[in-house]
Backbone as a ProteinNet text record, in pm:
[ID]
protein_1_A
[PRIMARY]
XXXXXXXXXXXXXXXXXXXXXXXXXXXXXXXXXXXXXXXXXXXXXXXXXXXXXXXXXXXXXXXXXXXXXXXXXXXXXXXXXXXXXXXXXXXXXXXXXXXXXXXXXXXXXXXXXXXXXXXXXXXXXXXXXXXXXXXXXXXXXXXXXXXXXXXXXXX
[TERTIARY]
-4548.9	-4408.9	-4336.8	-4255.7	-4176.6	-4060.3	-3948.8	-3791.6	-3751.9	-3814.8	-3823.6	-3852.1	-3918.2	-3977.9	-3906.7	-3866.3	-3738.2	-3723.2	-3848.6	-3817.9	-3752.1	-3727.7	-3655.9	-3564.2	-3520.5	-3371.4	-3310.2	-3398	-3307.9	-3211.5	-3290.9	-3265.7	-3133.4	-3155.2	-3053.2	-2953.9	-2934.1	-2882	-2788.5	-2852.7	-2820.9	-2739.7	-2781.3	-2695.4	-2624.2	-2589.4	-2486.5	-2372.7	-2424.9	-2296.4	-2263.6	-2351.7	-2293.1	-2182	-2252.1	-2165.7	-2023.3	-2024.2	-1890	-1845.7	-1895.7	-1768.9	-1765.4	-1826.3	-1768.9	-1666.9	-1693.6	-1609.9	-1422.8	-1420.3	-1326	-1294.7	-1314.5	-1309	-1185.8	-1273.9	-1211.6	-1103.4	-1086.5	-1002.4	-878.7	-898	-764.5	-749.4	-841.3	-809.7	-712	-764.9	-706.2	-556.9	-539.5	-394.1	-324.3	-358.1	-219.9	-217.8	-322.7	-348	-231.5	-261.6	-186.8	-26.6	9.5	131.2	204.2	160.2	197	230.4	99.2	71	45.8	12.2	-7.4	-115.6	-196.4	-356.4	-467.5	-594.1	-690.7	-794.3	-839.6	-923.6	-1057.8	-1080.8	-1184	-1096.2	-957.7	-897.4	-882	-861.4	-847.9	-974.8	-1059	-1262.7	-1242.6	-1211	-1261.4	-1143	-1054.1	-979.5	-1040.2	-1064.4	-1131.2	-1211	-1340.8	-1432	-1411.1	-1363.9	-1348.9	-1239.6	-1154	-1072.1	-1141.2	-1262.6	-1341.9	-1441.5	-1461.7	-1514.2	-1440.6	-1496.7	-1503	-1571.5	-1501.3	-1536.8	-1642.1	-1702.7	-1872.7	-1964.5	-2075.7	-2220.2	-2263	-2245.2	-2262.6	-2143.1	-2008	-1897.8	-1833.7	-1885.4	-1834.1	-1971.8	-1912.8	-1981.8	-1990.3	-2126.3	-2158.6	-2102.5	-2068.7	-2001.2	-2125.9	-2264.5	-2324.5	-2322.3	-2296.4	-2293.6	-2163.1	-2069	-1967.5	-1981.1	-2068.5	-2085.7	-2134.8	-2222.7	-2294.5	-2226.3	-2090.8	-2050.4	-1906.8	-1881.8	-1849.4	-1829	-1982.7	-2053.8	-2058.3	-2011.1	-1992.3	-2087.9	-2103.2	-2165.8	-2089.1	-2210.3	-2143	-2023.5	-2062.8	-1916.7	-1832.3	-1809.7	-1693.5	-1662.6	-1665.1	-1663.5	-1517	-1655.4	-1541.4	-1449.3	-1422.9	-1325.8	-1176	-1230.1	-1159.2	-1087.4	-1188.5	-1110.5	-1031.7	-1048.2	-922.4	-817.9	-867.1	-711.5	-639.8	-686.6	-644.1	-627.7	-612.9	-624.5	-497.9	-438.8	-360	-239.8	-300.4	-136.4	-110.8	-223.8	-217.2	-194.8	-265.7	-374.4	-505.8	-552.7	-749.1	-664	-753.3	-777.7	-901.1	-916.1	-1068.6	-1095.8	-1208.9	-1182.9	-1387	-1375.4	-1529.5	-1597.2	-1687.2	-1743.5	-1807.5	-1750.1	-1759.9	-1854	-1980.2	-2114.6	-2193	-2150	-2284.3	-2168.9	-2154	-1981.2	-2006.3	-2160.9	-2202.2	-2114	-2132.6	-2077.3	-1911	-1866.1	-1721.4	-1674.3	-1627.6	-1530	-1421	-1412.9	-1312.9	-1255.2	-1098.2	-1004.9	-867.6	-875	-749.9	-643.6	-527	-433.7	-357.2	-229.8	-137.2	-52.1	-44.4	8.6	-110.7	-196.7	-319	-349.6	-353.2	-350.8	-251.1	-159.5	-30	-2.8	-74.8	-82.3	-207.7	-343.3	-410.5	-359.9	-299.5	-283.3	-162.5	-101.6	34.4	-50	-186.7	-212.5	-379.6	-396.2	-523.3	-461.9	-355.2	-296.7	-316.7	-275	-270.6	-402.3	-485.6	-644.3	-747.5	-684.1	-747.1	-691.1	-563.1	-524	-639.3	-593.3	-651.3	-815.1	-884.5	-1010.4	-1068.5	-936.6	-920.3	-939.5	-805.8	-773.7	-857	-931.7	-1042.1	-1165.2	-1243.1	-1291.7	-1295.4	-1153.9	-1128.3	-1144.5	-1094.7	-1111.7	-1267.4	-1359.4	-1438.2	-1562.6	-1502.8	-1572.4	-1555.1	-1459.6	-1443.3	-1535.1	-1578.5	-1681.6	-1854.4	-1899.5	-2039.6	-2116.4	-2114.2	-2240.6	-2240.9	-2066.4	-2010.5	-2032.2	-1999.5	-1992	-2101.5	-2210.7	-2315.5	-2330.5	-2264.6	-2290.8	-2127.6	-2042.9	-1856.9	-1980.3	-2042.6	-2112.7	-2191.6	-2240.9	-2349.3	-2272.6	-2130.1	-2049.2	-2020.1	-1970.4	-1921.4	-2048.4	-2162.3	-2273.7	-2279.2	-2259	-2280.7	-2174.3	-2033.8	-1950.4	-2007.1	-2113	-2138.3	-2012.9	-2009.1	-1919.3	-1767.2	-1747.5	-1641.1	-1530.3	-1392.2	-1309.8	-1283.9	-1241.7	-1187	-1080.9	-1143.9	-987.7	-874
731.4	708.5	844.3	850.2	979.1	936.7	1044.9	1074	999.5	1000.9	938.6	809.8	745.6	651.5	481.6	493	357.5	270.7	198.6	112.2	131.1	268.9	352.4	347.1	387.1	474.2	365	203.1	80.9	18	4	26.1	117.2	220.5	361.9	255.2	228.9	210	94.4	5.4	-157.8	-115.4	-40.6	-15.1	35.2	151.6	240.8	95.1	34.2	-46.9	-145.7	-193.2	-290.4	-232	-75.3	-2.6	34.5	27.3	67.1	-88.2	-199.8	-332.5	-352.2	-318.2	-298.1	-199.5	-92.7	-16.6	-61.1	-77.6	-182.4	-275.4	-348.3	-470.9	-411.5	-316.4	-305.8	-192.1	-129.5	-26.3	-93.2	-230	-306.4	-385.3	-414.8	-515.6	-383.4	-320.9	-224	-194.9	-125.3	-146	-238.5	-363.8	-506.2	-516.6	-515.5	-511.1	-478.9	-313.1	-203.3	-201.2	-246.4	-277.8	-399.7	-475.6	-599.5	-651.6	-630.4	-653.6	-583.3	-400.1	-280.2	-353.6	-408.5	-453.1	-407.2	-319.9	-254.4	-388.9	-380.4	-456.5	-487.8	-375.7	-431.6	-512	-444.9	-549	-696.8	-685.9	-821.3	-945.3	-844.8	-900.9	-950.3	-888.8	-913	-1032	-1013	-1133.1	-1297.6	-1284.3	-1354	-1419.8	-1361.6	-1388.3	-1432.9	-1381.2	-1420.9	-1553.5	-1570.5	-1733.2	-1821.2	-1824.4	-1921	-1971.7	-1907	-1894.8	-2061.6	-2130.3	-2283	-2304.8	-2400.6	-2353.4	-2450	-2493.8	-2614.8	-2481.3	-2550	-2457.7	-2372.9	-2284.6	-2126.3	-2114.8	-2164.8	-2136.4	-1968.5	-1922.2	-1777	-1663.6	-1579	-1474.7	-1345	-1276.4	-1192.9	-1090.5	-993.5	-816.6	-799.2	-790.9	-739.6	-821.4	-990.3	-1040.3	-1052.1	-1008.4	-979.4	-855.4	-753.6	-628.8	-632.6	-727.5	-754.9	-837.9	-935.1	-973.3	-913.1	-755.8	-728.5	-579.3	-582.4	-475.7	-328.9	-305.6	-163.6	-201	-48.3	-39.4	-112.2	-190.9	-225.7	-161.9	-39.8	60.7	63.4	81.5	50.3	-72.4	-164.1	-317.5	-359.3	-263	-243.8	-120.8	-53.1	32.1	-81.9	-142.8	-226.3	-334	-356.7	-525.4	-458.2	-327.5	-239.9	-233.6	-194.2	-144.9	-297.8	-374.4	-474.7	-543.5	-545	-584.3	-529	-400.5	-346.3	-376.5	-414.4	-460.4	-605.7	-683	-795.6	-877.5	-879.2	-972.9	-1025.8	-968.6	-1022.7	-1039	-1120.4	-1102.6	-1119.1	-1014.5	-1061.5	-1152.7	-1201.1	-1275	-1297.1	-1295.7	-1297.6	-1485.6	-1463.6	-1614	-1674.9	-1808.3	-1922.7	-1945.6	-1920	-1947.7	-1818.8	-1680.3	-1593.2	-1466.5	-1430.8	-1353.4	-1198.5	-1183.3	-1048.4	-1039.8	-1202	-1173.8	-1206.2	-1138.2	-1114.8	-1138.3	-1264.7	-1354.8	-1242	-1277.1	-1197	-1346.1	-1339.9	-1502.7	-1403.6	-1489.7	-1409.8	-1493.6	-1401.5	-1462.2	-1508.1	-1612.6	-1689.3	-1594.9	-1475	-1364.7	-1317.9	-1295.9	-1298	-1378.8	-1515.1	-1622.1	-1601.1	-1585	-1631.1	-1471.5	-1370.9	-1247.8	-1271	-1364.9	-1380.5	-1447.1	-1585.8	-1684.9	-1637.5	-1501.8	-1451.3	-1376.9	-1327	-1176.2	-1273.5	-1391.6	-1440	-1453.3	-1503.4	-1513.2	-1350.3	-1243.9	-1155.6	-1081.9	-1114.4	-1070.1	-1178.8	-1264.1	-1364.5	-1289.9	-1261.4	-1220.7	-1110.8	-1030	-847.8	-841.5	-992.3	-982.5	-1071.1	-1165.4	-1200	-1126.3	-1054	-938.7	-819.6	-820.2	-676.5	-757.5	-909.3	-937.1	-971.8	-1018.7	-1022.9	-885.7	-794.5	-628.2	-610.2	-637.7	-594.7	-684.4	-745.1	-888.9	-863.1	-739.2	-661.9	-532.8	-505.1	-428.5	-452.7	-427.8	-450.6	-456.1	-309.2	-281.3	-372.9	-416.4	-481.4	-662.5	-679	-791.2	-928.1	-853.6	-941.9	-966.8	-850.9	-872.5	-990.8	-958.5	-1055	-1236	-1217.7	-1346.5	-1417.4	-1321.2	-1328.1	-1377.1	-1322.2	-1328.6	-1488.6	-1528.4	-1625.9	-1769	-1719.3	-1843.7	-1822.6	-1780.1	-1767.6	-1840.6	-1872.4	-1933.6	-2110.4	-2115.2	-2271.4	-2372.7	-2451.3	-2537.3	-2511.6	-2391	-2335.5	-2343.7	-2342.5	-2334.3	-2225.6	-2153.5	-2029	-1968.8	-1810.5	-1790.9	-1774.4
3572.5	3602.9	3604.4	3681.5	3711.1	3723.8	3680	3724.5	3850.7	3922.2	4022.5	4111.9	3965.8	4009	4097.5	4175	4251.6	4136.9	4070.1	3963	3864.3	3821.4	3729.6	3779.1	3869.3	3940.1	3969.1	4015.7	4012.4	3901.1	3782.1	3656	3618.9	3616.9	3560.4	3643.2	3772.2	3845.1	3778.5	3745.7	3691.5	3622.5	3492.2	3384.3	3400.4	3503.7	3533.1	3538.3	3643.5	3656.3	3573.1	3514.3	3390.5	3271.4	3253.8	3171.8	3250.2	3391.6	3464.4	3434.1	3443.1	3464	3297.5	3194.9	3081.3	3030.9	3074.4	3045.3	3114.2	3247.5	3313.1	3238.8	3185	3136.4	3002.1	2914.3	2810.8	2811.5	2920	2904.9	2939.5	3079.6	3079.9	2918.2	2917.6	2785.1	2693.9	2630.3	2559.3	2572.3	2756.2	2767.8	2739.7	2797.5	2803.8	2622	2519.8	2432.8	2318	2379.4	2303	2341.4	2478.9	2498.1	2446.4	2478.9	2475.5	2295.8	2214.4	2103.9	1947.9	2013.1	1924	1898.7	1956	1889.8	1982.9	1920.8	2035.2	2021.7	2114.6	2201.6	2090.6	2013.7	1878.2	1819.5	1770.6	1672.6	1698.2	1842.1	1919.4	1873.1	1928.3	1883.5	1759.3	1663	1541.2	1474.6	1556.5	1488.9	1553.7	1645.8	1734.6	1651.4	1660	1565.1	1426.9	1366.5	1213.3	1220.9	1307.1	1361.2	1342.4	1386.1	1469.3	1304	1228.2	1090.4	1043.1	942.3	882.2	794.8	667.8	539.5	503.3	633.9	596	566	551.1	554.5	644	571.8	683.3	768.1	732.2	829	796	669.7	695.4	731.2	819	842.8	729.1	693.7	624.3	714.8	658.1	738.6	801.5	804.3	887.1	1040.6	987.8	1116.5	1206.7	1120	1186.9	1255.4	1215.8	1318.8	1415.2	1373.6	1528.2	1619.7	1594.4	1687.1	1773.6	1688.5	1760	1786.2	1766	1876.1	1830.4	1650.3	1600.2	1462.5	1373.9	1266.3	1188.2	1025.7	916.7	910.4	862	823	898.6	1038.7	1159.6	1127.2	1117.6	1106.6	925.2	873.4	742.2	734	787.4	795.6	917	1009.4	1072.1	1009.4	918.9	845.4	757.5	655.5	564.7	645.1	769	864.1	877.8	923.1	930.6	803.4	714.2	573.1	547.5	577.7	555.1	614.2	720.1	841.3	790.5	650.5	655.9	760.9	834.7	906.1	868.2	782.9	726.6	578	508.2	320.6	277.5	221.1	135.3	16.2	-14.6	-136.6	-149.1	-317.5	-291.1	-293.2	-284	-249	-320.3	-369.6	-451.2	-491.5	-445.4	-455	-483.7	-412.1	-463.6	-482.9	-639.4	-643.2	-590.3	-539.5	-449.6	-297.8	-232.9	-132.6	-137.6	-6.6	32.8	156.1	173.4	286.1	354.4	442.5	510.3	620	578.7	622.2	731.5	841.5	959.6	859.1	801.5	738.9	865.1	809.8	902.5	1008.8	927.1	1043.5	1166.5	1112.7	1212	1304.5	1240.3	1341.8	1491.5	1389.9	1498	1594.2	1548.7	1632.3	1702.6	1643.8	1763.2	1910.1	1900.6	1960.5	2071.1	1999.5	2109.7	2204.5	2140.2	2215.5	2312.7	2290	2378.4	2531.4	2545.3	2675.3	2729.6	2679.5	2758	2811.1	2647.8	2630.9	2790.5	2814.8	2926.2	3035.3	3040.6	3196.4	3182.7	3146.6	3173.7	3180.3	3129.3	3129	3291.2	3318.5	3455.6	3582.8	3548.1	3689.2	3689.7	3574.1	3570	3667.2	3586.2	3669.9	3825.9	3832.4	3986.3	4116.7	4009.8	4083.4	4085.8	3977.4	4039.4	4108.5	4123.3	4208.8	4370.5	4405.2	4527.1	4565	4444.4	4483.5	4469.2	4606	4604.1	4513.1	4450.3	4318.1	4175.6	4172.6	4040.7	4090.8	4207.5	4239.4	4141.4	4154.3	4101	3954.2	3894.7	3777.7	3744.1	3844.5	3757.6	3810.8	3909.3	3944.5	3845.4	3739.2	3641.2	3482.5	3548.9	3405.2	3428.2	3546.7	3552	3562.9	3596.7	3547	3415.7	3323.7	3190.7	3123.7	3210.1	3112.1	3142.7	3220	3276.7	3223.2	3163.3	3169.8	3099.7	3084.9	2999.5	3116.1	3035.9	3114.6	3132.6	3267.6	3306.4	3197.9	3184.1	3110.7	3140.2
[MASK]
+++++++++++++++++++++++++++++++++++++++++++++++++++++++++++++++++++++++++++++++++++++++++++++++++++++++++++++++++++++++++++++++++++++++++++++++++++++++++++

């Protein structure tokens, strides 16, 4: 295999553009975000995520799996929930059952700063996909995004 190799360079290729309609994606998200709400597009994620959390069996997420859902290190993850901890939006509290681990809950201000800022977080993730659903190279992948939501409603 070589530098050269088409199967390679198709590839480089793929990713180039997946990383261009991601990067799109989140740089609008970020703006309408940061205007609209003073909330960045992780903060957005992570409130997201931790919302969706329910106090049955296994309804809270451990910090590592919260990193992974949204997409940074343990430590990024917890440096995020302090910041946000701070703006009171998150609270910590340790957990009922094993007093090692530590819950992380979107307080009522959080909530209600998620639920203002999803409307805008849907447009900007809309009109990014719509833009690049005009271009050739991106086209396939906004096509790929949208079989993946199969029976979901549009955002």
């Amino acid at each position: 295999m070589t530098a050269t190799d088409p199967a390679m360079t198709a590839l480089a290729h793929s990713w180039s553009a997946l990383s261009l309609l991601h990067g799109r994606i989140e740089n609008r998200a970020e703006r309408a975000l940061q205007a609209e709400h003073r909330l960045s597009a992780r903060e957005y994620s992570l409130l997201d995520v931790l919302s969706r959390q329910h106090d049955g069996e296994g309804g809270h997420l451990q910090m590592r799996q919260v990193a992974d859902c949204v997409v940074l290190s343990q430590s990024a993850t917890t440096r995020l929930v302090t910041r946000l901890e701070n703006r009171r939006l998150l609270s910590r509290y340790l957990c009922p059952t094993d007093r090692r681990g530590i819950y992380t809950d979107v307080t009522d201000d959080g909530l209600r700063l998620l639920e203002e800022a999803r409307p805008t977080h849907n447009t900007a993730l809309r009109e990014a996909l719509d833009q690049a659903a005009d271009e050739p190279v991106l086209a396939p992948l906004v096509h790929a995004v949208q079989q993946l939501q199969g029976g979901v409603q549009s955002v």
